[in-house]
Amino acid sequence: MTVSLIAAFSAAALALLLKSVFGLCRAVGSTDPSAEAHSVRLALYGCGIAVLTLGLFIALA
């Protein structure tokens, strides 16, 4: 149960970080700052989930 929970959180964090990277790549030539802000927000959410996953892994190990 805990291994699948950690795997799900890790997958979610990785998906958010990858989505933000692709969003930042698309926003490089754009003049719309909201596209870049959206990608940065996704990156922060991904990092938050990654930290939560690390804490969960340490607490349960």
C-alpha atoms as a PDB file:
ATOM      1  CA  MET A   1       0.000   0.000   0.000  1.00  0.00           C
ATOM      2  CA  THR A   2       2.686   2.499   0.971  1.00  0.00           C
ATOM      3  CA  VAL A   3       4.884   1.632  -1.999  1.00  0.00           C
ATOM      4  CA  SER A   4       2.033   2.325  -4.415  1.00  0.00           C
ATOM      5  CA  LEU A   5       1.266   5.600  -2.621  1.00  0.00           C
ATOM      6  CA  ILE A   6       4.877   6.745  -2.903  1.00  0.00           C
ATOM      7  CA  ALA A   7       4.969   5.669  -6.550  1.00  0.00           C
ATOM      8  CA  ALA A   8       1.786   7.620  -7.298  1.00  0.00           C
ATOM      9  CA  PHE A   9       3.117  10.773  -5.621  1.00  0.00           C
ATOM     10  CA  SER A  10       6.429  10.426  -7.454  1.00  0.00           C
ATOM     11  CA  ALA A  11       4.666  10.010 -10.787  1.00  0.00           C
ATOM     12  CA  ALA A  12       2.486  13.055 -10.115  1.00  0.00           C
ATOM     13  CA  ALA A  13       5.509  15.182  -9.196  1.00  0.00           C
ATOM     14  CA  LEU A  14       7.396  14.056 -12.282  1.00  0.00           C
ATOM     15  CA  ALA A  15       4.407  14.741 -14.523  1.00  0.00           C
ATOM     16  CA  LEU A  16       3.985  18.274 -13.142  1.00  0.00           C
ATOM     17  CA  LEU A  17       7.683  19.042 -13.516  1.00  0.00           C
ATOM     18  CA  LEU A  18       7.802  17.731 -17.084  1.00  0.00           C
ATOM     19  CA  LYS A  19       4.678  19.668 -18.006  1.00  0.00           C
ATOM     20  CA  SER A  20       6.197  22.848 -16.585  1.00  0.00           C
ATOM     21  CA  VAL A  21       9.448  22.299 -18.505  1.00  0.00           C
ATOM     22  CA  PHE A  22       7.567  21.941 -21.787  1.00  0.00           C
ATOM     23  CA  GLY A  23       5.469  24.991 -20.909  1.00  0.00           C
ATOM     24  CA  LEU A  24       8.569  27.062 -20.223  1.00  0.00           C
ATOM     25  CA  CYS A  25      10.094  25.943 -23.521  1.00  0.00           C
ATOM     26  CA  ARG A  26       6.999  27.151 -25.357  1.00  0.00           C
ATOM     27  CA  ALA A  27       6.864  30.419 -23.390  1.00  0.00           C
ATOM     28  CA  VAL A  28      10.420  31.466 -24.272  1.00  0.00           C
ATOM     29  CA  GLY A  29       9.496  33.392 -27.417  1.00  0.00           C
ATOM     30  CA  SER A  30       6.078  34.475 -26.187  1.00  0.00           C
ATOM     31  CA  THR A  31       5.229  37.955 -24.981  1.00  0.00           C
ATOM     32  CA  ASP A  32       2.499  36.632 -22.669  1.00  0.00           C
ATOM     33  CA  PRO A  33       3.852  36.531 -19.092  1.00  0.00           C
ATOM     34  CA  SER A  34       0.891  34.480 -17.854  1.00  0.00           C
ATOM     35  CA  ALA A  35       2.087  31.403 -19.796  1.00  0.00           C
ATOM     36  CA  GLU A  36       5.435  31.558 -18.035  1.00  0.00           C
ATOM     37  CA  ALA A  37       3.782  32.158 -14.670  1.00  0.00           C
ATOM     38  CA  HIS A  38       1.547  29.129 -15.191  1.00  0.00           C
ATOM     39  CA  SER A  39       4.592  26.947 -15.913  1.00  0.00           C
ATOM     40  CA  VAL A  40       6.430  28.231 -12.847  1.00  0.00           C
ATOM     41  CA  ARG A  41       3.364  27.532 -10.695  1.00  0.00           C
ATOM     42  CA  LEU A  42       3.225  23.951 -12.022  1.00  0.00           C
ATOM     43  CA  ALA A  43       6.924  23.551 -11.240  1.00  0.00           C
ATOM     44  CA  LEU A  44       6.357  24.747  -7.675  1.00  0.00           C
ATOM     45  CA  TYR A  45       3.458  22.312  -7.232  1.00  0.00           C
ATOM     46  CA  GLY A  46       5.656  19.511  -8.574  1.00  0.00           C
ATOM     47  CA  CYS A  47       8.454  20.401  -6.171  1.00  0.00           C
ATOM     48  CA  GLY A  48       5.979  20.514  -3.292  1.00  0.00           C
ATOM     49  CA  ILE A  49       4.675  17.065  -4.118  1.00  0.00           C
ATOM     50  CA  ALA A  50       8.243  15.784  -4.462  1.00  0.00           C
ATOM     51  CA  VAL A  51       9.121  17.114  -0.993  1.00  0.00           C
ATOM     52  CA  LEU A  52       5.927  15.590   0.413  1.00  0.00           C
ATOM     53  CA  THR A  53       6.844  12.258  -1.169  1.00  0.00           C
ATOM     54  CA  LEU A  54      10.346  12.397   0.284  1.00  0.00           C
ATOM     55  CA  GLY A  55       8.935  13.116   3.741  1.00  0.00           C
ATOM     56  CA  LEU A  56       6.466  10.266   3.394  1.00  0.00           C
ATOM     57  CA  PHE A  57       9.239   7.901   2.296  1.00  0.00           C
ATOM     58  CA  ILE A  58      11.453   8.887   5.240  1.00  0.00           C
ATOM     59  CA  ALA A  59       8.590   8.614   7.722  1.00  0.00           C
ATOM     60  CA  LEU A  60       7.546   5.176   6.538  1.00  0.00           C
ATOM     61  CA  ALA A  61      11.009   3.687   6.002  1.00  0.00           C
END
